[in-house]
Short mmCIF file of C-alpha atoms in Angstrom, two decimals:
data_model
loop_
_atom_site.label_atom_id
_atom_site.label_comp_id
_atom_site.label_asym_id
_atom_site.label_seq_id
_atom_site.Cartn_x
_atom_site.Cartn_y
_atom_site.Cartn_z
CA UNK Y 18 116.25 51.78 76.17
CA UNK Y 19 114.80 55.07 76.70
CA UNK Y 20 111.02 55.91 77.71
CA UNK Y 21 108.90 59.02 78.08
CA UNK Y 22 106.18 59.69 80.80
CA UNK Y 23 103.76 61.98 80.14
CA UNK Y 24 101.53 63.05 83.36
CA UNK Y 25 100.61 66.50 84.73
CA UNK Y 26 100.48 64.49 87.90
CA UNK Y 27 103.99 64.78 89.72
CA UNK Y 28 103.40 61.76 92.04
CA UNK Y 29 102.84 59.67 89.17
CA UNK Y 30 106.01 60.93 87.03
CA UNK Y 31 108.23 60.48 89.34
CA UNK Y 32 106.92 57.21 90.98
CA UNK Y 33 107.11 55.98 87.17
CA UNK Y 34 110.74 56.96 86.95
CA UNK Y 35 112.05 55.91 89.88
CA UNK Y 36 110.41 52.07 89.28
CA UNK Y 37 111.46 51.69 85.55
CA UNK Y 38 114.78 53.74 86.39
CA UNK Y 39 115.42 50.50 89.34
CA UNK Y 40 114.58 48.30 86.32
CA UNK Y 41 117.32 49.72 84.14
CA UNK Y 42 115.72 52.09 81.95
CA UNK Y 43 116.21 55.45 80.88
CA UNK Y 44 112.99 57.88 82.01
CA UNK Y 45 112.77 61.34 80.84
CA UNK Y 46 109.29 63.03 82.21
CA UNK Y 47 107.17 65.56 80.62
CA UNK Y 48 104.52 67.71 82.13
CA UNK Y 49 102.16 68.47 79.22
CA UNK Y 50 101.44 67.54 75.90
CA UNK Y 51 103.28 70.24 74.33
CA UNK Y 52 106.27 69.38 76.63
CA UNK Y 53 106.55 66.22 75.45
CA UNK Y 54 105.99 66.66 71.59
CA UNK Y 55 109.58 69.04 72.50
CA UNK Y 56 111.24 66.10 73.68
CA UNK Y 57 110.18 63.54 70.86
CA UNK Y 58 111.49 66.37 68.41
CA UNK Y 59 115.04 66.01 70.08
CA UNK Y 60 114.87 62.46 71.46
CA UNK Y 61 114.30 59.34 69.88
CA UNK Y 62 112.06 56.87 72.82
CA UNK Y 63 111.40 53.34 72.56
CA UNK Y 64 108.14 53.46 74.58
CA UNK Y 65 106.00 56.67 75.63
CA UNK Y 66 103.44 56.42 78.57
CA UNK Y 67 101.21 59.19 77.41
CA UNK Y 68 98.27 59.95 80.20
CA UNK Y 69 94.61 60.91 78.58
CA UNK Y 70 92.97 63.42 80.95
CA UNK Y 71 95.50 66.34 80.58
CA UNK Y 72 94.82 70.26 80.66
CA UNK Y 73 95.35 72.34 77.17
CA UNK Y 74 96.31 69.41 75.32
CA UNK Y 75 94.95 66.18 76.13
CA UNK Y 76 96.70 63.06 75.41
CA UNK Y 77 94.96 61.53 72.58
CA UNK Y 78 95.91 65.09 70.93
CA UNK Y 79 99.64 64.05 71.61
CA UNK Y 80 98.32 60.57 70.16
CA UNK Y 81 97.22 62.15 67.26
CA UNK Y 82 100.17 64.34 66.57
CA UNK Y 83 102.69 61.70 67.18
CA UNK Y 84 100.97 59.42 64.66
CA UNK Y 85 100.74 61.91 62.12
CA UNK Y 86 104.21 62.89 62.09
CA UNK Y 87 105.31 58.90 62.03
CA UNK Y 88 107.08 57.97 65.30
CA UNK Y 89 108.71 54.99 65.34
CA UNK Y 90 107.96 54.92 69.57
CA UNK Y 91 104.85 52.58 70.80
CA UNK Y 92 102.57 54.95 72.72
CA UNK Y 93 100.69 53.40 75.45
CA UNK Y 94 97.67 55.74 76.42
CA UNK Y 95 97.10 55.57 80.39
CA UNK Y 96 94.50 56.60 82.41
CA UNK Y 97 92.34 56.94 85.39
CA UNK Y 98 88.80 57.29 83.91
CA UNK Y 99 89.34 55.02 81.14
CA UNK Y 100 86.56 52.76 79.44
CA UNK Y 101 86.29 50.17 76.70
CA UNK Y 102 85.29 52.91 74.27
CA UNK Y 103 87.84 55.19 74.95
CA UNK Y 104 90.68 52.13 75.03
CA UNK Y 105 89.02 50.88 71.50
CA UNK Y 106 89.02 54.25 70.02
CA UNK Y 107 92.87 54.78 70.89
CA UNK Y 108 93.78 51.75 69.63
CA UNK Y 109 92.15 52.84 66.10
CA UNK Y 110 94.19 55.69 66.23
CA UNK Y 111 97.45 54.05 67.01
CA UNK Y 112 98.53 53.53 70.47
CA UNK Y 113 100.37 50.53 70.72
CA UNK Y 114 97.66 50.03 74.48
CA UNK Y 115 95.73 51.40 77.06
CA UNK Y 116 96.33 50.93 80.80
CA UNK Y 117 94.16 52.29 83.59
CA UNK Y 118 95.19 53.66 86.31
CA UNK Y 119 96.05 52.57 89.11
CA UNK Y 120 99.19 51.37 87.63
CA UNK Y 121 100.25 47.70 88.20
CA UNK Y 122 103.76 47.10 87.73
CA UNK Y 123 103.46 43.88 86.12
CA UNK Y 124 101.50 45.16 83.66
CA UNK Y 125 103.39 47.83 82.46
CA UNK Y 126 106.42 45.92 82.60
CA UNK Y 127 104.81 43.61 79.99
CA UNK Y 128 104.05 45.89 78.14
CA UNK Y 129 107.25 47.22 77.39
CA UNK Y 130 108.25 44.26 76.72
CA UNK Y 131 105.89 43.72 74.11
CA UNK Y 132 105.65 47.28 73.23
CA UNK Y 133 109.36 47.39 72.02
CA UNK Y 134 109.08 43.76 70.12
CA UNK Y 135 106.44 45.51 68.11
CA UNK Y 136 108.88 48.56 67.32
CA UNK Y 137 111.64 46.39 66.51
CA UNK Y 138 109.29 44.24 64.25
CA UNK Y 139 108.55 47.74 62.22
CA UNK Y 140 112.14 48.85 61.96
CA UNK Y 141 113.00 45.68 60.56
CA UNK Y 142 109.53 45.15 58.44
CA UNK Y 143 110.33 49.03 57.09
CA UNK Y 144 114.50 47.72 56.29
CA UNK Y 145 113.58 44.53 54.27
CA UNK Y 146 110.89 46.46 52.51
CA UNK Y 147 113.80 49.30 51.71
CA UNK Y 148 115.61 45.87 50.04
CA UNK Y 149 112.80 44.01 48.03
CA UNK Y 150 111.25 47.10 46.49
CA UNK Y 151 114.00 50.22 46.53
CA UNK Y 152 113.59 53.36 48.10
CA UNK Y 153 111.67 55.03 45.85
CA UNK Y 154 110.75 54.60 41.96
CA UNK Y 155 113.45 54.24 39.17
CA UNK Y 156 113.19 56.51 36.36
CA UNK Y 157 113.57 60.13 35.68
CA UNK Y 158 111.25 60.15 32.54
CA UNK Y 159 107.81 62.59 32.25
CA UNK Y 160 105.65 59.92 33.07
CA UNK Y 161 107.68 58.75 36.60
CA UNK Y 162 108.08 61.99 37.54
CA UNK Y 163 104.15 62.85 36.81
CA UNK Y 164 103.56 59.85 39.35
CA UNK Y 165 106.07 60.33 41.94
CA UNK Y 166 104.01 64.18 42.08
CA UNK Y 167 100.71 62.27 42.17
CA UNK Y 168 101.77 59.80 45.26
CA UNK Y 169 103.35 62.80 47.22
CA UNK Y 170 100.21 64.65 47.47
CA UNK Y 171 98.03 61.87 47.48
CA UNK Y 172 99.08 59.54 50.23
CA UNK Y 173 99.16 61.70 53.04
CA UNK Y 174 95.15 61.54 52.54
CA UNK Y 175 93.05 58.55 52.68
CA UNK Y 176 91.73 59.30 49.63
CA UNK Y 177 90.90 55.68 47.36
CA UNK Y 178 93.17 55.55 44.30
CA UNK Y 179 92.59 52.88 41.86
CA UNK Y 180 95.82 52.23 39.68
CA UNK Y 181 95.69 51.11 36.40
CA UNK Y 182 98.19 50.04 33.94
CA UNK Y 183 99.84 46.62 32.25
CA UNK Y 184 101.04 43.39 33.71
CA UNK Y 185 104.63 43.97 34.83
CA UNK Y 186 104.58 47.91 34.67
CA UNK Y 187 105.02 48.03 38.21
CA UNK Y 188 101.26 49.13 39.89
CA UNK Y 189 102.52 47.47 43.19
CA UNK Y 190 105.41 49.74 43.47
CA UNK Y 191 102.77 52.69 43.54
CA UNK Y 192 100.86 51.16 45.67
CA UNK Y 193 103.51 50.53 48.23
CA UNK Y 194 104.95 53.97 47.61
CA UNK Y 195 101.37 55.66 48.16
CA UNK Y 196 101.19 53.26 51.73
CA UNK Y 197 104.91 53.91 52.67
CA UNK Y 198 104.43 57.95 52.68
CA UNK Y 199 101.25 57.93 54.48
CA UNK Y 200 100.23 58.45 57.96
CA UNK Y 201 99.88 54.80 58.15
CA UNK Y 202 102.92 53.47 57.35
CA UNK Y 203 103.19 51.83 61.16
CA UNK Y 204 99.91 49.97 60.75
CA UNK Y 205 99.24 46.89 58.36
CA UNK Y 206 99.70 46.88 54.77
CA UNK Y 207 97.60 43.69 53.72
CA UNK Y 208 97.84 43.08 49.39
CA UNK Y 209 95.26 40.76 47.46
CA UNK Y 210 95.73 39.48 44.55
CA UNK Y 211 91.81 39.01 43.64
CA UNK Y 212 92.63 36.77 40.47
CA UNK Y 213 94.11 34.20 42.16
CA UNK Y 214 91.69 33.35 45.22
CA UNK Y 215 89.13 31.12 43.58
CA UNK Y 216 85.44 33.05 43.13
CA UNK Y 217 83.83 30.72 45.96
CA UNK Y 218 86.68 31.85 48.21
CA UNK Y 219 87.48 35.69 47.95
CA UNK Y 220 83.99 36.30 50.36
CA UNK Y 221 86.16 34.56 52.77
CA UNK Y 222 89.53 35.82 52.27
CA UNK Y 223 88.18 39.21 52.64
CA UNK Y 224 85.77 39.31 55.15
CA UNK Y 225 85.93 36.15 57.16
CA UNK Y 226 83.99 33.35 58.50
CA UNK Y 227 82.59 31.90 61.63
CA UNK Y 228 83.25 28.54 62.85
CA UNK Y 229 80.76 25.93 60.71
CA UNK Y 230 80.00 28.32 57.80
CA UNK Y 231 80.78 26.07 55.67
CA UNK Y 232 82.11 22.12 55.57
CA UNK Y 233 86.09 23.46 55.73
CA UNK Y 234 85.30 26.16 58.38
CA UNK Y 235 87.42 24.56 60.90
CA UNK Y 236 87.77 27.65 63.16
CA UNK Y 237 87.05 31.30 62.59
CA UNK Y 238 88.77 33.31 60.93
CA UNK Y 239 89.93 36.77 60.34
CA UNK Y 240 89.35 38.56 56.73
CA UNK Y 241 91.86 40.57 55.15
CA UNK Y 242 89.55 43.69 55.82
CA UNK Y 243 89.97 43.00 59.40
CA UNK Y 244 93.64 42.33 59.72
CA UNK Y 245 93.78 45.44 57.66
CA UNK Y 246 92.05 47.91 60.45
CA UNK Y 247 93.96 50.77 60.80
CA UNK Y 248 96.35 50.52 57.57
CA UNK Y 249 96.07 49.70 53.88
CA UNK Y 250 94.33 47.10 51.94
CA UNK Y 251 95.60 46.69 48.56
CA UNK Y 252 93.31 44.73 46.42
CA UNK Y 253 95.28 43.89 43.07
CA UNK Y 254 93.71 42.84 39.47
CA UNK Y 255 90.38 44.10 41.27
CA UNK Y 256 88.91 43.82 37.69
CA UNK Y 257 88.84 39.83 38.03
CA UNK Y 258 86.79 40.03 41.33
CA UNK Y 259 82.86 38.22 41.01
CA UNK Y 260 80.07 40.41 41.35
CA UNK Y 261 79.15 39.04 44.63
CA UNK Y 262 82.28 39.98 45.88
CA UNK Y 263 82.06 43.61 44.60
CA UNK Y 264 78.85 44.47 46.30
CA UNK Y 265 79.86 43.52 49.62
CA UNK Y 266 83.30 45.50 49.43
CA UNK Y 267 80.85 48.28 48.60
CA UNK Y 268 78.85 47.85 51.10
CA UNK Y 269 82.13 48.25 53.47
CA UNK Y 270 83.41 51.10 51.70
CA UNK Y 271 79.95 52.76 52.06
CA UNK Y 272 79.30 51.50 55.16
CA UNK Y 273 82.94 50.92 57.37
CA UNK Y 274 81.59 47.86 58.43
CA UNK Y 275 81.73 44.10 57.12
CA UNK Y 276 79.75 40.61 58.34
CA UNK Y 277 81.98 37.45 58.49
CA UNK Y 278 80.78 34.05 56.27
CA UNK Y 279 77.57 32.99 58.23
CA UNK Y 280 77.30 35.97 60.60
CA UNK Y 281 74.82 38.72 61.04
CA UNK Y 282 77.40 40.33 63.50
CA UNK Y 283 78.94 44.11 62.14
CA UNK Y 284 82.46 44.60 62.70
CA UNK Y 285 83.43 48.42 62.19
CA UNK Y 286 86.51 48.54 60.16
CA UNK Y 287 88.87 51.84 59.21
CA UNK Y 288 90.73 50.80 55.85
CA UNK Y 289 92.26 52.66 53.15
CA UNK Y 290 91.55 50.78 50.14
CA UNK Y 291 94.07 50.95 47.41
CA UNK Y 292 92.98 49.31 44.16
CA UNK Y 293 94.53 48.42 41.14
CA UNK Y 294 93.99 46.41 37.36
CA UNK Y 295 95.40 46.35 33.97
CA UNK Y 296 91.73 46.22 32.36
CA UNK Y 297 89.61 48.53 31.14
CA UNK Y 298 87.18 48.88 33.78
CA UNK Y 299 84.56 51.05 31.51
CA UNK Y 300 84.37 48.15 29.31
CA UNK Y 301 84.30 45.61 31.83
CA UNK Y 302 80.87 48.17 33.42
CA UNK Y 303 79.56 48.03 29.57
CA UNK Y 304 79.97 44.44 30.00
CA UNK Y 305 78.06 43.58 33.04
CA UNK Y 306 81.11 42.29 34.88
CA UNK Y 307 82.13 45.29 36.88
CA UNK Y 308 79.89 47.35 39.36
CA UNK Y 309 79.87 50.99 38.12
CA UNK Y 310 79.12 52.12 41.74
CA UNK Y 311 82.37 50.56 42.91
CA UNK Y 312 84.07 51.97 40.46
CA UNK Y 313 83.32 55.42 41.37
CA UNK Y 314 83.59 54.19 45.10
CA UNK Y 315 87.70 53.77 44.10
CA UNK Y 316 88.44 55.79 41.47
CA UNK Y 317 88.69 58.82 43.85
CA UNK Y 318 92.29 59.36 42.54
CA UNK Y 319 93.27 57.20 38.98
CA UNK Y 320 96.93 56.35 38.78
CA UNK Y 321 97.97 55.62 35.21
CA UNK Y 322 101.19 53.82 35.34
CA UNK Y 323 102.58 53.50 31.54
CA UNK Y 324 104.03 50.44 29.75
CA UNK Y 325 107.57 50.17 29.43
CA UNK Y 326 107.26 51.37 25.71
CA UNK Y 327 106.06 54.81 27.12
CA UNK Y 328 109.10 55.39 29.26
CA UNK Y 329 112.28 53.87 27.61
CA UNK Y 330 114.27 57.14 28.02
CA UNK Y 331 114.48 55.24 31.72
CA UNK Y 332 115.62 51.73 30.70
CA UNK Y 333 119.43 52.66 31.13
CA UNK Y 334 118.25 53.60 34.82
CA UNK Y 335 116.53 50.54 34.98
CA UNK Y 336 119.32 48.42 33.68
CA UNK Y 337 122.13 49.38 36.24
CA UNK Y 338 119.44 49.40 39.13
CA UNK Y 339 118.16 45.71 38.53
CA UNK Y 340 122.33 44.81 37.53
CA UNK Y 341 123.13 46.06 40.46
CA UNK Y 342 120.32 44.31 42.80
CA UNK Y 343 121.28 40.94 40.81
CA UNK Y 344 124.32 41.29 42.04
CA UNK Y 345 123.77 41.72 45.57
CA UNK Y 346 121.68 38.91 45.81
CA UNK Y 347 123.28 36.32 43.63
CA UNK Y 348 126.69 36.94 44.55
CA UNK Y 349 127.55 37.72 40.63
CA UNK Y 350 130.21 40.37 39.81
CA UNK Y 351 128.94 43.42 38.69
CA UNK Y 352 128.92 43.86 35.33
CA UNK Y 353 128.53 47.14 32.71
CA UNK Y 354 126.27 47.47 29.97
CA UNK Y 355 128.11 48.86 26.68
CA UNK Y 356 126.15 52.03 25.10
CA UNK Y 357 125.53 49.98 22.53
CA UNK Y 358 123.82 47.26 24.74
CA UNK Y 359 121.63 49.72 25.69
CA UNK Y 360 120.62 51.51 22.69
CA UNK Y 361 119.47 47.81 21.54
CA UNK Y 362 117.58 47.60 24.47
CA UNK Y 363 115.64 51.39 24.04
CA UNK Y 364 115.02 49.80 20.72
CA UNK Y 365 113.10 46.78 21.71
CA UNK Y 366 109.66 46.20 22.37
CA UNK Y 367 108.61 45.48 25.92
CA UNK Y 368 104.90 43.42 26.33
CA UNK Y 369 105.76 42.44 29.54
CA UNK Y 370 107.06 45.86 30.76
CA UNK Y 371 109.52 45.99 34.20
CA UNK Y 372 109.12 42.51 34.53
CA UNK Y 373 110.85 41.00 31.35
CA UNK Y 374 113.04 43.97 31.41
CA UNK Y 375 114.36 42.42 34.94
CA UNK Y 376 114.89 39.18 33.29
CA UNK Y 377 116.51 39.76 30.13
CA UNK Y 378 119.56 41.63 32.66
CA UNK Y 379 120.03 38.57 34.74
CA UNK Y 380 119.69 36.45 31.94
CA UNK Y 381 122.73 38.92 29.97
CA UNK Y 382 124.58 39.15 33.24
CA UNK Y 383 124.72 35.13 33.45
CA UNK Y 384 125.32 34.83 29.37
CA UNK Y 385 127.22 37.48 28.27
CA UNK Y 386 130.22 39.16 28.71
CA UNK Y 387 131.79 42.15 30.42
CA UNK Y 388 130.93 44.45 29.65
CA UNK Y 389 127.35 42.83 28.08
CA UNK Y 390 127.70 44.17 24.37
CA UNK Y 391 125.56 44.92 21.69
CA UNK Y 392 126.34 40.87 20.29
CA UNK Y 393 125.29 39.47 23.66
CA UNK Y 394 121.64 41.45 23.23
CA UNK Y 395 121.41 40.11 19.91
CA UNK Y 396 122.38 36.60 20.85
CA UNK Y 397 120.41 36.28 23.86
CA UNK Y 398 117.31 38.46 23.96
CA UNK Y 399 114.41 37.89 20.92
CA UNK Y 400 112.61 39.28 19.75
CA UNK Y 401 115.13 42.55 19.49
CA UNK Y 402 112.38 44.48 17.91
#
C-alpha cells in the first residue's frame, strides 16, 4: 500500500514516514502542493495526507485539483489551525477526513484503515457498474452520436439536465453516463424513481423526517437529498411527482437547503440534480400538474433520447451487444443472428424501445436456432410489423 505526505514541515514528513514506514507501508513525501500533484501524475497512492496551511499552493488547492482530475486516492486534509468549518467545508469538496494536528497515531492509523475500505468500495462500485450498464452507449446512429456530444460537454459542469424520452429508450443510461464523466463520479449517485414512492411518501424519501413526525416515524431518517450531498441525485419519471413535492425540491434547488418531515431545522445540501420523464412536461404545466418554475429550474440542458423507431440503423449493434451480455450471464452459448434475422428486426416496430428489444434476443437465443434465422423471428416475435 502506498501513501503520500504532503507537509512543507520537514519534522512532520519525515516523522510520518518513519511511523507508517515501521507499520509496513510505503511513504513517498512531498514538499509543496505542486510537488505532490508531480507525484500523483506518476504514482498511483492509496491514501494522501495532504496538510492545509501551505505556501503558494495551499492544500485545499491540491484538494481541489485532485478531485477535479478524479483520483481514485482518499485525501485526508490535516492541519494545525483547523476548525469545524474548515473540516465541514473539505469534506464537501471531497476529502475522504480532516485530522488536526498534533497527530495521534491511533487516529491516523484508523483512518487508513477506513480510508482504503472506502477506495476499494469505489473501485469495485465503478467495476460492477462497467458490467450492469456497459462502458459507454451502444449505437453509432445520428441521434447516439448527437447525445454522446451532448453528455461530453455537459457533465463536466453541474449544469441540471432534464432528459426526456419513452419508456425503455434508455434515459437512465444518460443519466449514468452524464454522472460517470463528471467531477463527481467518487461521490454518491442516489436514483428515484418518483412514480413508484406513494404521493404521501416522496416528502419523506427525499428530504427526511425526524423521530415522531408521523405514527411510522420510528427513528430519523436521512432523505435522498441528503445521502446525495456531494454527488448526483437522479430523480426519474419526475413528471409523476405531486405538487407538494415539486415546490419543496424547488425550494432546495433555489435555496441549497432542505427541512426534514416535522423540522424547522435547514440542512445545506450541494446536489446535482439530474431529471428525467417520458411526458410532455408543457402539457402537463397547461394542465396544472407540473410547476412551470421547476421546470425551468431543470431544464438547464434538455436531453432528447429517441425511441427505438428513430435509431434502427443501431439494432444490429444492439443485437450482438445484449447476445453477447445474455450469454455471459446465463451461461448460454453464443449465438449469431442471420442478416436476414436482422433485417426482420430493422423492420419491426418497437413501443417499448431498448427494453423489448433486450427481450425478444434472449427470448430468440433460448427458442431458436443457430444461427437465429429469419423463421425463428417470425415464429417467435409478434407483432413483426
Amino acid at each position: 500500500m502506498k501513501i503520500l505526505i504532503v507537509d512543507d514541515e520537514r519534522a512532520i514528513r519525515n516523522s510520518l514516514k518513519e511511523i507508517l514506514g515501521d507499520e509496513g507501508y510505503e511513504v513517498d513525501t512531498a514538499e509543496n502542493g505542486a510537488a505532490a500533484l508531480a507525484m500523483v501524475d506518476k504514482e498511483k497512492y492509496n491514501v494522501i495526507f495532504c496538510d492545509i496551511k501551505m505556501p503558494e499552493m495551499d492544500g485545499t488547492e491540491v484538494l481541489d485539483k485532485l478531485v477535479a482530475d478524479g483520483v481514485d486516492s482518499a485525501i485526508v486534509m490535516i492541519s494545525g489551525h483547523g476548525d469545524i468549518d474548515t473540516a465541514v467545508e473539505c469534506i464537501k469538496k471531497g476529502a475522504f477526513d480532516f485530522i488536526q494536528k498534533p497527530l495521534d497515531l491511533n487516529r491516523i492509523l484508523i483512518t487508513i484503515k477506513n480510508a482504503t475500505d472506502k477506495v476499494s468500495i469505489i473501485k469495485e462500485n465503478r467495476q460492477l457498474k462497467k458490467k450492469i450498464y456497459g462502458q459507454k452507449m451502444i449505437g453509432e446512429s445520428e441521434p447516439i452520436q448527437h447525445i454522446r456530444d451532448m453528455v461530453s460537454k455537459v457533465a463536466p459542469t453541474d449544469a441540471r439536465v432534464l432528459i426526456i424520452g419513452p419508456n425503455g429508450s434508455g434515459k437512465e443510461l444518460v443519466a449514468r453516463s452524464l454522472y460517470e464523466q463528471s467531477s463527481r463520479s467518487a461521490m454518491p449517485y442516489i436514483e428515484v424513481n418518483c412514480a413508484a414512492i406513494p404521493s404521501e411518501l416522496i416528502e419523506s424519501e427525499l428530504f427526511g423526517h425526524e423521530k415522531g413526525s408521523f405514527t411510522s416515524a420510528i427513528k430519523q431518517h436521512k432523505g435522498k437529498f441528503e445521502q446525495a450531498d456531494g454527488g448526483t441525485l437522479f430523480l426519474d419519471e419526475i413528471g409523476d411527482m405531486s405538487l407538494a413535492a415539486q415546490a419543496k425540491v424547488l425550494r432546495v434547488l433555489q435555496e441549497k437547503k432542505l427541512s426534514r418531515v416535522g423540522s424547522d431545522k435547514d440542512i445545506v445540501v450541494d446536489v446535482r440534480v439530474i431529471a428525467a420523464t417520458n411526458k410532455d412536461l408543457m402539457k402537463e404545466i397547461e394542465k396544472g400538474n407540473f410547476r412551470e418554475d421547476l421546470y425551468h429550474r431543470l431544464s438547464v440542458i434538455v436531453i432528447n433520447v429517441p425511441s427505438l423507431d428513430e435509431r434502427k440503423d443501431d439494432i444490429p449493434l444492439l443485437v450482438d451487444y445484449f447476445m453477447k451480455q445474455i450469454s455471459a450471464e446465463s451461461g448460454m452459448p453464443e449465438r449469431e443472428f442471420s442478416p436476414e434475422a436482422i433485417k426482420l428486426l430493422q423492420e419491426k416496430s418497437w413501443p417499448g424501445n431498448i427494453r423489448e428489444l433486450n427481450n425478444v434476443v434472449e427470448r430468440l437465443m433460448i427458442l431458436g436456432g443457430n444461427p437465429v434465422s429469419e423463421q425463428d423471428v417470425v415464429a417467435y416475435v409478434s407483432p413483426i410489423r
